[in-house]
PDB file of N, CA and C in Angstrom:
ATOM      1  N   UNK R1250     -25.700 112.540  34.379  1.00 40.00           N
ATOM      2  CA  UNK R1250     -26.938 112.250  35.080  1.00 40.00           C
ATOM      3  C   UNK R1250     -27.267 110.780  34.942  1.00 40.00           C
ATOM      4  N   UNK R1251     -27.863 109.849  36.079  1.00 46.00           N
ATOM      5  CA  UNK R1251     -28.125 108.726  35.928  1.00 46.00           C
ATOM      6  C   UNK R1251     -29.518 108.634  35.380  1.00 46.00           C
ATOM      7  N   UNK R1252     -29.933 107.579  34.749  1.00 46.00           N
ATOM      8  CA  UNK R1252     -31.179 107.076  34.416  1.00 46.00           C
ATOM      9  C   UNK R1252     -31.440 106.449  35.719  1.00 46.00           C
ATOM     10  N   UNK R1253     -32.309 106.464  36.387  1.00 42.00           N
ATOM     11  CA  UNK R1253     -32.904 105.328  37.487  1.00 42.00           C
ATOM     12  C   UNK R1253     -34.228 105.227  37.141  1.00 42.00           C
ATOM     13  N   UNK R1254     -34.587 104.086  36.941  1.00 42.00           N
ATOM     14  CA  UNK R1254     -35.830 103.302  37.123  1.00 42.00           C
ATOM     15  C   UNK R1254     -37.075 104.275  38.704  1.00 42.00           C
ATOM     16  N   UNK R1255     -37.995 104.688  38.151  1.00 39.00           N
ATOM     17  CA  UNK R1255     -39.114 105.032  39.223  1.00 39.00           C
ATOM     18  C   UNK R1255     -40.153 104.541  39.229  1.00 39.00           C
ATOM     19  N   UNK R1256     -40.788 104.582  40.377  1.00 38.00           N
ATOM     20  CA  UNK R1256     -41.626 103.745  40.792  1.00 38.00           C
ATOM     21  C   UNK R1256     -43.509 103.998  39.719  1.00 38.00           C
ATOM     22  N   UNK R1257     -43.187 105.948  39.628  1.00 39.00           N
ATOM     23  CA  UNK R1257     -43.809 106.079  38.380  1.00 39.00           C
ATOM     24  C   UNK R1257     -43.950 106.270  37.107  1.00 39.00           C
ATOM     25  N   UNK R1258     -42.399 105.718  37.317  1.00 42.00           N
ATOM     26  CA  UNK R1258     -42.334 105.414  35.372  1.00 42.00           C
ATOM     27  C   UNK R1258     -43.013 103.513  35.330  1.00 42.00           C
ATOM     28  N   UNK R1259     -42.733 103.056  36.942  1.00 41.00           N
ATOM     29  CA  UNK R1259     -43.014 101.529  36.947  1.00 41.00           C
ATOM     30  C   UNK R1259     -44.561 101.229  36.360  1.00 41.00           C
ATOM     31  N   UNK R1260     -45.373 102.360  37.729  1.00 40.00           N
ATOM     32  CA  UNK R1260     -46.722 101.921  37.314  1.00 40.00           C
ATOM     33  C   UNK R1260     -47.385 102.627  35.790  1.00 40.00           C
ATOM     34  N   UNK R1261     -46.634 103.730  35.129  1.00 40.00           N
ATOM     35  CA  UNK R1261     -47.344 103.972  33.889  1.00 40.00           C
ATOM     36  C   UNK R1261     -46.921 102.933  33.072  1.00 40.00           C
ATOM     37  N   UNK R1262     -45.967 102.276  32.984  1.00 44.00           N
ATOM     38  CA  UNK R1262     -45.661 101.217  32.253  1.00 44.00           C
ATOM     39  C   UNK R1262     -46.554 100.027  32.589  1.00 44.00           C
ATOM     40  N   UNK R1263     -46.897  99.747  33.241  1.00 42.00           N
ATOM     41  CA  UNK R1263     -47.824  99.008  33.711  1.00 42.00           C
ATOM     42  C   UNK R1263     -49.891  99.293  33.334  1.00 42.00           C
ATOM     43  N   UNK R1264     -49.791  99.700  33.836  1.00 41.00           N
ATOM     44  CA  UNK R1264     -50.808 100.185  33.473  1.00 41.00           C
ATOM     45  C   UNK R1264     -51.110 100.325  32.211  1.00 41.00           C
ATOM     46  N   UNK R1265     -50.639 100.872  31.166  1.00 41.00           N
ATOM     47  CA  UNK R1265     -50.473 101.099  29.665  1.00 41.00           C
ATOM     48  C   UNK R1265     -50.453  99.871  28.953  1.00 41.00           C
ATOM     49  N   UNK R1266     -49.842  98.885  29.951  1.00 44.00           N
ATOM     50  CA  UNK R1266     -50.172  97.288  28.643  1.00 44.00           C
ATOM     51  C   UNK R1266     -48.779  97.630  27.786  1.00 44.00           C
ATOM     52  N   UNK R1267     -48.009  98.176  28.383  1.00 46.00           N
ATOM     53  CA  UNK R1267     -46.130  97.916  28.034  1.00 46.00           C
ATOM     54  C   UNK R1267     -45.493  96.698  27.757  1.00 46.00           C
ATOM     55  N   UNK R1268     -46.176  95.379  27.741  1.00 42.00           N
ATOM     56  CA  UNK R1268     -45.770  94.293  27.713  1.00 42.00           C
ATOM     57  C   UNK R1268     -44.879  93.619  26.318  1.00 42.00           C
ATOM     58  N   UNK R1269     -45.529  94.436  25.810  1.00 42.00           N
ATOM     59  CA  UNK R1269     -44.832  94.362  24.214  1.00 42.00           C
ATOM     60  C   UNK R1269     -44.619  95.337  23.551  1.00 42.00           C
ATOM     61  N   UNK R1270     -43.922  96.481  24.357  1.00 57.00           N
ATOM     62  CA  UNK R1270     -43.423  97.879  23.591  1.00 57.00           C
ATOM     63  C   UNK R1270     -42.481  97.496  22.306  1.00 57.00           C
ATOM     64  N   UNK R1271     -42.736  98.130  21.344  1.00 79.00           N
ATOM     65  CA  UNK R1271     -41.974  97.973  19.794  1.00 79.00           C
ATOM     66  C   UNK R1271     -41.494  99.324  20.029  1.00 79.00           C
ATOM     67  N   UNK R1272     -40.033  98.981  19.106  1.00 89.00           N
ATOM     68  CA  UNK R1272     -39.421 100.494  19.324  1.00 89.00           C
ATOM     69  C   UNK R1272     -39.614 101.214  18.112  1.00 89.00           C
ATOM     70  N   UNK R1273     -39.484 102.459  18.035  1.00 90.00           N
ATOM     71  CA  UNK R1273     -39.811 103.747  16.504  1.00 90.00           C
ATOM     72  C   UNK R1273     -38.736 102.747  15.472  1.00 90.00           C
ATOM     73  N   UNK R1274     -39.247 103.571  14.789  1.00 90.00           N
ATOM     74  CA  UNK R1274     -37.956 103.435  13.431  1.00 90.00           C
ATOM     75  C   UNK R1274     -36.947 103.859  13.519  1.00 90.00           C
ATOM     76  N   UNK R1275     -35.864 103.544  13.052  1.00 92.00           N
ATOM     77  CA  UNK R1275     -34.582 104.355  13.132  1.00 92.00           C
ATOM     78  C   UNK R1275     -33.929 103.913  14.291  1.00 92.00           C
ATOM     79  N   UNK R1276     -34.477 103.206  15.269  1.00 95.00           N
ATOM     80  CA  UNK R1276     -33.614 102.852  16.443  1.00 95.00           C
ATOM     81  C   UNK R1276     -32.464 102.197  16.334  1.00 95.00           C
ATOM     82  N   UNK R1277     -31.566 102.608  16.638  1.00 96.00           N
ATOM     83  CA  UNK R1277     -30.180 101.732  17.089  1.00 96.00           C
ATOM     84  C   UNK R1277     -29.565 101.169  17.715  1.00 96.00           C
ATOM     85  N   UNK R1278     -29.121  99.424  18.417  1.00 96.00           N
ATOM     86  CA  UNK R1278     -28.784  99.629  19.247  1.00 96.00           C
ATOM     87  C   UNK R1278     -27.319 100.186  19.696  1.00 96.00           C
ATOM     88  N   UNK R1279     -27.181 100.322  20.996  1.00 97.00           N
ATOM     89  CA  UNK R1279     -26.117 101.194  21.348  1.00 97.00           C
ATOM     90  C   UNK R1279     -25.303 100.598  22.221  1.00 97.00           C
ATOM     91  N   UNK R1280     -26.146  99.829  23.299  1.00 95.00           N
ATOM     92  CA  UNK R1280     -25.127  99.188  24.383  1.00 95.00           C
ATOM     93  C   UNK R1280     -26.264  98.284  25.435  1.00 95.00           C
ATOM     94  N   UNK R1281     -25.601  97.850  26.145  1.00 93.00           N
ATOM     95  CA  UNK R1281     -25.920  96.963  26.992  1.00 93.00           C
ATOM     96  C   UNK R1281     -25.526  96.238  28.065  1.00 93.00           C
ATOM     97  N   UNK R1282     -26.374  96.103  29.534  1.00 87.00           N
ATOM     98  CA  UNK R1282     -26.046  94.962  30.109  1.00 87.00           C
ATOM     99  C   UNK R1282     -26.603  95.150  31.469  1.00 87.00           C
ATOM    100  N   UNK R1283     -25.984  95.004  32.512  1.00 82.00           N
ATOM    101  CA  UNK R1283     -26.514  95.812  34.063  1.00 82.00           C
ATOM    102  C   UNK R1283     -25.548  97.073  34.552  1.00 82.00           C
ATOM    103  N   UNK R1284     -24.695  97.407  33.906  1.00 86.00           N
ATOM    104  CA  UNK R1284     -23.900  98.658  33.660  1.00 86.00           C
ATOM    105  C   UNK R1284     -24.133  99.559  32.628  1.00 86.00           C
ATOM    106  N   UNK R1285     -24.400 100.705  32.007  1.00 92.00           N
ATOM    107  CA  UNK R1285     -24.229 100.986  30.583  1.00 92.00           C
ATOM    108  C   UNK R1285     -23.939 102.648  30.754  1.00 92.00           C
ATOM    109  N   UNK R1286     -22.772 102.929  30.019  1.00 94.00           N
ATOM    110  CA  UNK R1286     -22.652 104.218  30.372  1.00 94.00           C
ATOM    111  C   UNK R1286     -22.180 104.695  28.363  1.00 94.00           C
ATOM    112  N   UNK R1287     -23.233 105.959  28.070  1.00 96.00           N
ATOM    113  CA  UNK R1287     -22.975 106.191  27.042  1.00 96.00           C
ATOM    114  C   UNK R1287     -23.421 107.844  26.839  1.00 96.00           C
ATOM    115  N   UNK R1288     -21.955 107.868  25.325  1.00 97.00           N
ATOM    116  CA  UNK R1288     -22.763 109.584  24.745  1.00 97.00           C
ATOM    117  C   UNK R1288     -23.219 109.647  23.796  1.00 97.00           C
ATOM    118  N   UNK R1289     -24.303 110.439  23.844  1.00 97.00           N
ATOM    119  CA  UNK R1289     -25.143 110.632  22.497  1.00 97.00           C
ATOM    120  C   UNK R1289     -24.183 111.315  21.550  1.00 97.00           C
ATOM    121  N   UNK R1290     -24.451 110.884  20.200  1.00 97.00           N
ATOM    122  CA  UNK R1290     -23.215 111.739  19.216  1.00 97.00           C
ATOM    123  C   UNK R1290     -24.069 112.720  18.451  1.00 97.00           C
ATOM    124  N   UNK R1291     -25.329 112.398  18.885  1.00 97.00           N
ATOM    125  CA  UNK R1291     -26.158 113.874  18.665  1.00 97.00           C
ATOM    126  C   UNK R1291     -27.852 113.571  19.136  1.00 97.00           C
ATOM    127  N   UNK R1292     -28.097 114.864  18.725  1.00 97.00           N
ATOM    128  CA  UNK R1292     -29.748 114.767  19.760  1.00 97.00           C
ATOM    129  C   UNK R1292     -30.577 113.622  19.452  1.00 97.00           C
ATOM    130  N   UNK R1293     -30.894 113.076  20.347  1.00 97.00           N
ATOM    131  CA  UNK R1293     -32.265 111.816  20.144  1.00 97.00           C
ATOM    132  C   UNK R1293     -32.855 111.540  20.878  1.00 97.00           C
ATOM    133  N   UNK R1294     -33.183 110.744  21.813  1.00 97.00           N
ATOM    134  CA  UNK R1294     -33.902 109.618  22.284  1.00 97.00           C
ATOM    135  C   UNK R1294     -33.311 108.102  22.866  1.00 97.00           C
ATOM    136  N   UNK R1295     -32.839 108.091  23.983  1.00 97.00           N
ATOM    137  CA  UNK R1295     -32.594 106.806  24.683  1.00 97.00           C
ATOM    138  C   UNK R1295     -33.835 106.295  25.086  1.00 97.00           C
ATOM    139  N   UNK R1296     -33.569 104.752  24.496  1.00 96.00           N
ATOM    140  CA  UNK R1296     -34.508 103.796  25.150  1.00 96.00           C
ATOM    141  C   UNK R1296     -34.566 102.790  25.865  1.00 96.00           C
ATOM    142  N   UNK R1297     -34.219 102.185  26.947  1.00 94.00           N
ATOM    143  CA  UNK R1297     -33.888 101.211  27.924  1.00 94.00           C
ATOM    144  C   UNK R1297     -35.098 100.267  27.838  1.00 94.00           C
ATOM    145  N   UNK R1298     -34.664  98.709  26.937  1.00 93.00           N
ATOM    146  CA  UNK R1298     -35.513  97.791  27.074  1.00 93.00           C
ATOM    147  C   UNK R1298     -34.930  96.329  27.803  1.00 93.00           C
ATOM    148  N   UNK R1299     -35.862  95.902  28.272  1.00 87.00           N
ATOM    149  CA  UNK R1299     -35.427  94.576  28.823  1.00 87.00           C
ATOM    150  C   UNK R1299     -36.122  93.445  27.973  1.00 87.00           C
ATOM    151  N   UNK R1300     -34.968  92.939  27.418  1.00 87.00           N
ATOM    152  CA  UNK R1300     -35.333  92.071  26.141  1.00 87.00           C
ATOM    153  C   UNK R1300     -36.222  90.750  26.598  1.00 87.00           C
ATOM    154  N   UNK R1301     -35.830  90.268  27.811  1.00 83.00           N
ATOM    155  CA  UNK R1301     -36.433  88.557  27.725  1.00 83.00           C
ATOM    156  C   UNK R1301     -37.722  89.230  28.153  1.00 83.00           C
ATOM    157  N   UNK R1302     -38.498  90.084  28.219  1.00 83.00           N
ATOM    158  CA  UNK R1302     -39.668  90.155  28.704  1.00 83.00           C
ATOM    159  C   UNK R1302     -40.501  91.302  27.306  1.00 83.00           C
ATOM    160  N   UNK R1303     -39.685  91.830  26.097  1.00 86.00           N
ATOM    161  CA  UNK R1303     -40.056  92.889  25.860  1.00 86.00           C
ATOM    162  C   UNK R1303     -40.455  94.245  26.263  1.00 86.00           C
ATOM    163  N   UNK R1304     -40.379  94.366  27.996  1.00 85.00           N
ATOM    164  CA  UNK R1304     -40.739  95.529  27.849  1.00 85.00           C
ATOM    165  C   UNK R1304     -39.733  97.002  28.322  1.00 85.00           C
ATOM    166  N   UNK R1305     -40.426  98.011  27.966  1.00 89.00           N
ATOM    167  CA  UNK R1305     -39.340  99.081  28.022  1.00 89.00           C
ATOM    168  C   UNK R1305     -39.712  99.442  29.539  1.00 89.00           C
ATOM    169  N   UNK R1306     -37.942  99.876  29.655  1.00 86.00           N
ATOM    170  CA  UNK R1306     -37.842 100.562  30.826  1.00 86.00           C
ATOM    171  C   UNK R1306     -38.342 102.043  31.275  1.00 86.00           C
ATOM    172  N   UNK R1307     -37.601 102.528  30.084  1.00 88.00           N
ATOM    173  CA  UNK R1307     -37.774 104.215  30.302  1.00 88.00           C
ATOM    174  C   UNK R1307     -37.001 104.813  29.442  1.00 88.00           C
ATOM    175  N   UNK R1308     -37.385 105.647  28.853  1.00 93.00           N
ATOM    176  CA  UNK R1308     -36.360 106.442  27.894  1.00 93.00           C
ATOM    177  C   UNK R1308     -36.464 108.495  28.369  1.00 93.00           C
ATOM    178  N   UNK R1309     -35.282 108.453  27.349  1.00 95.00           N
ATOM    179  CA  UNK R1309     -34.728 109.729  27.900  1.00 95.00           C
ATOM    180  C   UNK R1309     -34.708 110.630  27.010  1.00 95.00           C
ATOM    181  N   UNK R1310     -34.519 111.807  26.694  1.00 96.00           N
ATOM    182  CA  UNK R1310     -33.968 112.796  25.620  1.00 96.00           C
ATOM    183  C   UNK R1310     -32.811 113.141  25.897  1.00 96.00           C
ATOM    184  N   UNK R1311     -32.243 113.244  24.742  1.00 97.00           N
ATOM    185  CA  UNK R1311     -30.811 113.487  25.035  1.00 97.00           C
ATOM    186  C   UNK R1311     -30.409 114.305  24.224  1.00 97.00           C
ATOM    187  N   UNK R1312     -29.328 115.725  24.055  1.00 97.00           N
ATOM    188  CA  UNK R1312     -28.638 116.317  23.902  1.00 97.00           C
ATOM    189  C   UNK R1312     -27.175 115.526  23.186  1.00 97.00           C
ATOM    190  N   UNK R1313     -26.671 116.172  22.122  1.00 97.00           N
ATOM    191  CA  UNK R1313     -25.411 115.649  21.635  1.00 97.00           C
ATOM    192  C   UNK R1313     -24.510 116.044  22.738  1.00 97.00           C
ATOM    193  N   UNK R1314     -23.860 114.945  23.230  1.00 97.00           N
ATOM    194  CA  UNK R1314     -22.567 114.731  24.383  1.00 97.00           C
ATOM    195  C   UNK R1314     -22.976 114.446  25.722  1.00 97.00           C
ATOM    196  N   UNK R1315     -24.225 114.545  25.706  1.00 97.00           N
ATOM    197  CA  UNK R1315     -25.305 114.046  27.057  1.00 97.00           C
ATOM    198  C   UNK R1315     -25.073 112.428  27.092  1.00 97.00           C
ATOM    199  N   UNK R1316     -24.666 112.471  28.342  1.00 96.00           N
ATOM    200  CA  UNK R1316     -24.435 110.561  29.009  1.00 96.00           C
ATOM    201  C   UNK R1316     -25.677 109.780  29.678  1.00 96.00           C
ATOM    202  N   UNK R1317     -25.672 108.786  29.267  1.00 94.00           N
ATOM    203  CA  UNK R1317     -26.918 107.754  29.873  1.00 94.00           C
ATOM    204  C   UNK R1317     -26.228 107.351  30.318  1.00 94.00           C
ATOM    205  N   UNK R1318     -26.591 106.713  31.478  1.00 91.00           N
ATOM    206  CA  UNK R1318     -26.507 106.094  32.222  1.00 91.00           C
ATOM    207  C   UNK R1318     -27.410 105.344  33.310  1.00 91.00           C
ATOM    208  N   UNK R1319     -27.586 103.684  33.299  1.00 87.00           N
ATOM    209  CA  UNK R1319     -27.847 103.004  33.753  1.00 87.00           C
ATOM    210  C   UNK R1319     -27.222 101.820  34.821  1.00 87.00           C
ATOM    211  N   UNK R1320     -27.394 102.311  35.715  1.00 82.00           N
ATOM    212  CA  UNK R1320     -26.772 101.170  37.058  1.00 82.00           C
ATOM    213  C   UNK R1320     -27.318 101.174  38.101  1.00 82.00           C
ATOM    214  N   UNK R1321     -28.252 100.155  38.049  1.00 75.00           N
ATOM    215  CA  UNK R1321     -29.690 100.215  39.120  1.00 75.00           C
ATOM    216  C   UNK R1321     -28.256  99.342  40.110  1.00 75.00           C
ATOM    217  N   UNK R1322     -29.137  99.544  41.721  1.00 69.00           N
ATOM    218  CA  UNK R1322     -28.698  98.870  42.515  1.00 69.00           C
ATOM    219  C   UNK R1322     -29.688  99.377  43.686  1.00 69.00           C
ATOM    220  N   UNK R1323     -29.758  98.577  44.913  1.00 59.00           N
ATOM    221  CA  UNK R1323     -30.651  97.972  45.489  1.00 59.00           C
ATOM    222  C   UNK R1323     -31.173  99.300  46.313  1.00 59.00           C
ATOM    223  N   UNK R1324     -30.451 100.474  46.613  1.00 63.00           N
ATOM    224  CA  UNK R1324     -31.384 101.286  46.913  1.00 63.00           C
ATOM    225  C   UNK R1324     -31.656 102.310  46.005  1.00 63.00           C
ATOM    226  N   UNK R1325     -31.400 102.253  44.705  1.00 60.00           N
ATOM    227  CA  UNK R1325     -31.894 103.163  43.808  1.00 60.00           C
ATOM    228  C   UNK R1325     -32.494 101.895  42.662  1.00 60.00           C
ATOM    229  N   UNK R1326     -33.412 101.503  42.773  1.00 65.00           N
ATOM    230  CA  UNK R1326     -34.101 101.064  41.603  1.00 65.00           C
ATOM    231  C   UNK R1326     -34.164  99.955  41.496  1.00 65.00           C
ATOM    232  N   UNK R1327     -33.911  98.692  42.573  1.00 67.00           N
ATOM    233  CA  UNK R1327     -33.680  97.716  42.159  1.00 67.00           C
ATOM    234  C   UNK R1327     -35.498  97.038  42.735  1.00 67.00           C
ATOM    235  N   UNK R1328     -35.698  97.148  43.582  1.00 70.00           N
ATOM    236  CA  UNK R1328     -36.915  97.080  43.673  1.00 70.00           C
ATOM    237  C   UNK R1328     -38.197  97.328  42.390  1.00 70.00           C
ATOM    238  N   UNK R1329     -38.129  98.789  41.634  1.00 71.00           N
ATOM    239  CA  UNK R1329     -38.589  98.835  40.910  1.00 71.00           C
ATOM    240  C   UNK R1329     -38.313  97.632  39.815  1.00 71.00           C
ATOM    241  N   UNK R1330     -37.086  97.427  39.642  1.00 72.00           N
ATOM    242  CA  UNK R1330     -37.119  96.856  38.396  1.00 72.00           C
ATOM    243  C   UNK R1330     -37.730  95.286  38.896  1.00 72.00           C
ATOM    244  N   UNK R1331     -37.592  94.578  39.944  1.00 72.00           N
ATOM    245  CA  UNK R1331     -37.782  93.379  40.535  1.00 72.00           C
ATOM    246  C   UNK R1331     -39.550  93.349  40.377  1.00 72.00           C
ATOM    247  N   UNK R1332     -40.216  94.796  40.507  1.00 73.00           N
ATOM    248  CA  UNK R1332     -41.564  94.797  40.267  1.00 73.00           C
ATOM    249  C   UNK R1332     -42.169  94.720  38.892  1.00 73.00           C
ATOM    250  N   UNK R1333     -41.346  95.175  37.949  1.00 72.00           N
ATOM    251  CA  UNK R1333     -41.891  95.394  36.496  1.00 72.00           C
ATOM    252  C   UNK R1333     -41.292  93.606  35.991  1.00 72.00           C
ATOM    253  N   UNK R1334     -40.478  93.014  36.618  1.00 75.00           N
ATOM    254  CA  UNK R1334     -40.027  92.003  36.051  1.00 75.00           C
ATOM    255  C   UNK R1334     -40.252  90.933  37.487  1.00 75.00           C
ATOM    256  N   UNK R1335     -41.132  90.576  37.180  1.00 75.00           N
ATOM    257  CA  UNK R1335     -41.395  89.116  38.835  1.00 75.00           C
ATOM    258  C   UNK R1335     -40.711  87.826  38.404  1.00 75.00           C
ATOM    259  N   UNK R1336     -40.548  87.786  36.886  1.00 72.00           N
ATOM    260  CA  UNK R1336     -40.916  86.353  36.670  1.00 72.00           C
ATOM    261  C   UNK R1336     -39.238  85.858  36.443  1.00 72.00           C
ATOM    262  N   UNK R1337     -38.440  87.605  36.509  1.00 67.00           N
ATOM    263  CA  UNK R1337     -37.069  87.591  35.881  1.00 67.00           C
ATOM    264  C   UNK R1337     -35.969  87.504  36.786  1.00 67.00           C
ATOM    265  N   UNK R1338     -35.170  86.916  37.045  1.00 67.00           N
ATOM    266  CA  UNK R1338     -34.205  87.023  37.991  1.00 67.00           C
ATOM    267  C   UNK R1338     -32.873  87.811  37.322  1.00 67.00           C
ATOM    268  N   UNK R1339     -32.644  89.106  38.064  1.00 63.00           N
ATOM    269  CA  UNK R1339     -31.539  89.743  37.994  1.00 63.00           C
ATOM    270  C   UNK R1339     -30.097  89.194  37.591  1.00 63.00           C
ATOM    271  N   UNK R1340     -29.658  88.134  38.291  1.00 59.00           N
ATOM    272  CA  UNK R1340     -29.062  87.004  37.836  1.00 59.00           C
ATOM    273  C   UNK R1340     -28.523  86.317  36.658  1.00 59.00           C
ATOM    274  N   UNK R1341     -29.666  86.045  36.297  1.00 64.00           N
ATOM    275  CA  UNK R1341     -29.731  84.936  35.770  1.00 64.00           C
ATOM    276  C   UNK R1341     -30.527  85.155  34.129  1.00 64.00           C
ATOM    277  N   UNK R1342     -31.597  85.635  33.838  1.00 72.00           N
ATOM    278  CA  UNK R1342     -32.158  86.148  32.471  1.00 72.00           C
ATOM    279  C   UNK R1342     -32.671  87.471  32.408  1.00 72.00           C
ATOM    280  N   UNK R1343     -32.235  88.696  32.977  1.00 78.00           N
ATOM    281  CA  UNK R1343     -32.821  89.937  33.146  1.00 78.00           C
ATOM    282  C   UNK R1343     -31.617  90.573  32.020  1.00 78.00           C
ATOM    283  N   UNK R1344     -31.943  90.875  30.525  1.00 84.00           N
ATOM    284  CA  UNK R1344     -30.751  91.587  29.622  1.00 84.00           C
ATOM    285  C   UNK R1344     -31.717  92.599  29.106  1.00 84.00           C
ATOM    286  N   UNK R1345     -30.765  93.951  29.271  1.00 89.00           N
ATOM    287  CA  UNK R1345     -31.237  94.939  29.461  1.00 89.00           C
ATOM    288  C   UNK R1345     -30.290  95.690  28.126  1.00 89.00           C
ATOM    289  N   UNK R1346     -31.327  96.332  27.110  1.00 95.00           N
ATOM    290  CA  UNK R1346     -30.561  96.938  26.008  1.00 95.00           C
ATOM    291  C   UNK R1346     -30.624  98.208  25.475  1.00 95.00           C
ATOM    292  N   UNK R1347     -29.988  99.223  25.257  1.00 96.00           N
ATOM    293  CA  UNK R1347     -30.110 100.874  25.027  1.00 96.00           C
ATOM    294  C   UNK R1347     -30.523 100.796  23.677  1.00 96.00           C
ATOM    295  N   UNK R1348     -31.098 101.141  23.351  1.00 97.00           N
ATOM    296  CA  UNK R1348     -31.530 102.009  22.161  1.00 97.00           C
ATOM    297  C   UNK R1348     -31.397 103.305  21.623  1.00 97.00           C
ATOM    298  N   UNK R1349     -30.582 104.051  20.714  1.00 97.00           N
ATOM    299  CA  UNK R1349     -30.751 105.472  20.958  1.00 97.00           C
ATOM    300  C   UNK R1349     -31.476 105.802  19.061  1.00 97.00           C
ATOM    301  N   UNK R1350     -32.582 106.660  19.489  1.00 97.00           N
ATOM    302  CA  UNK R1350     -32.925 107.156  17.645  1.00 97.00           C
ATOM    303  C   UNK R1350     -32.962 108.749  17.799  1.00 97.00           C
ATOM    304  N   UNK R1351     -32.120 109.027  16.549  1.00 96.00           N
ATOM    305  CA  UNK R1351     -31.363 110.265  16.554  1.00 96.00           C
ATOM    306  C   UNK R1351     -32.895 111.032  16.071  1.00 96.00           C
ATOM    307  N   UNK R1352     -32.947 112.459  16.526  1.00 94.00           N
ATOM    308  CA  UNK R1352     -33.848 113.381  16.374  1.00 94.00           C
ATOM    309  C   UNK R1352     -34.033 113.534  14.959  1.00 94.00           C
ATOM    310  N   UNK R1353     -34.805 113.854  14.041  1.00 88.00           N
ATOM    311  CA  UNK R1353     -34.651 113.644  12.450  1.00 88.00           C
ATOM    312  C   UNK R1353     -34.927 115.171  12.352  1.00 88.00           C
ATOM    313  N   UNK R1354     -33.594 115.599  11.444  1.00 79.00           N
ATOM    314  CA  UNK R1354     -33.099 116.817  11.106  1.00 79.00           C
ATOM    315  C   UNK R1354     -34.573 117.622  10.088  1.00 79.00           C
ATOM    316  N   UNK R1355     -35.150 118.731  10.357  1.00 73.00           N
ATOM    317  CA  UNK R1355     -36.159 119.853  10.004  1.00 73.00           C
ATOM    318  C   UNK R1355     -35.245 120.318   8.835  1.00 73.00           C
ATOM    319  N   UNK R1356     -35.526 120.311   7.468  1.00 66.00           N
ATOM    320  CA  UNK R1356     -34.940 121.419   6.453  1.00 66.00           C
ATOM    321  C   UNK R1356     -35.880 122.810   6.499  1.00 66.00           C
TER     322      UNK R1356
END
């Protein structure tokens, strides 16, 4: 399944004052770039941030062996992301980084 960027994950991020999302504890990073294709090696939490601006994209739950995936392009998401980021050129300083924090095991 792909991750794509939506227009109302755009405006709750917005709205909320997302500008400086900090990530949980335990986060890891995992991967990165304008491609990112990955498997969880067990249940957690993907988090898609865009570093030169701090803020998060969108995160996911994930299942152990469940794939993220991120690869915006111009008719799935690229707009959105061009809206949450005005000041950023795709190009040129837009670095985009996964995060995954594993579910913390219940005894």
């Amino acid at each position: 399944m792909k991750f794509k960027p939506m227009a109302a994950m755009a405006a709750l991020c917005i709205l909320s004052g997302c500008a400086t999302c900090s990530l949980p504890s335990g986060a890891q990073k995992v991967g990165g770039g304008l491609t990112i294709k990955w498997n969880a090696p067990q249940n957690g939490t993907a988090i898609l941030m865009e570093t030169s601006s701090g803020k998060m994209v969108g995160t996911r739950t994930l299942e152990k062996g469940d794939e993220f995936r991120f690869e915006p392009d111009y008719d799935n998401g690229m707009q959105v992301l061009e809206t949450l980021f005005p000041t950023l050129s795709l190009s040129t300083n837009m670095h985009f980084v996964l995060y995954f924090v594993p579910e913390k095991k219940t005894k």
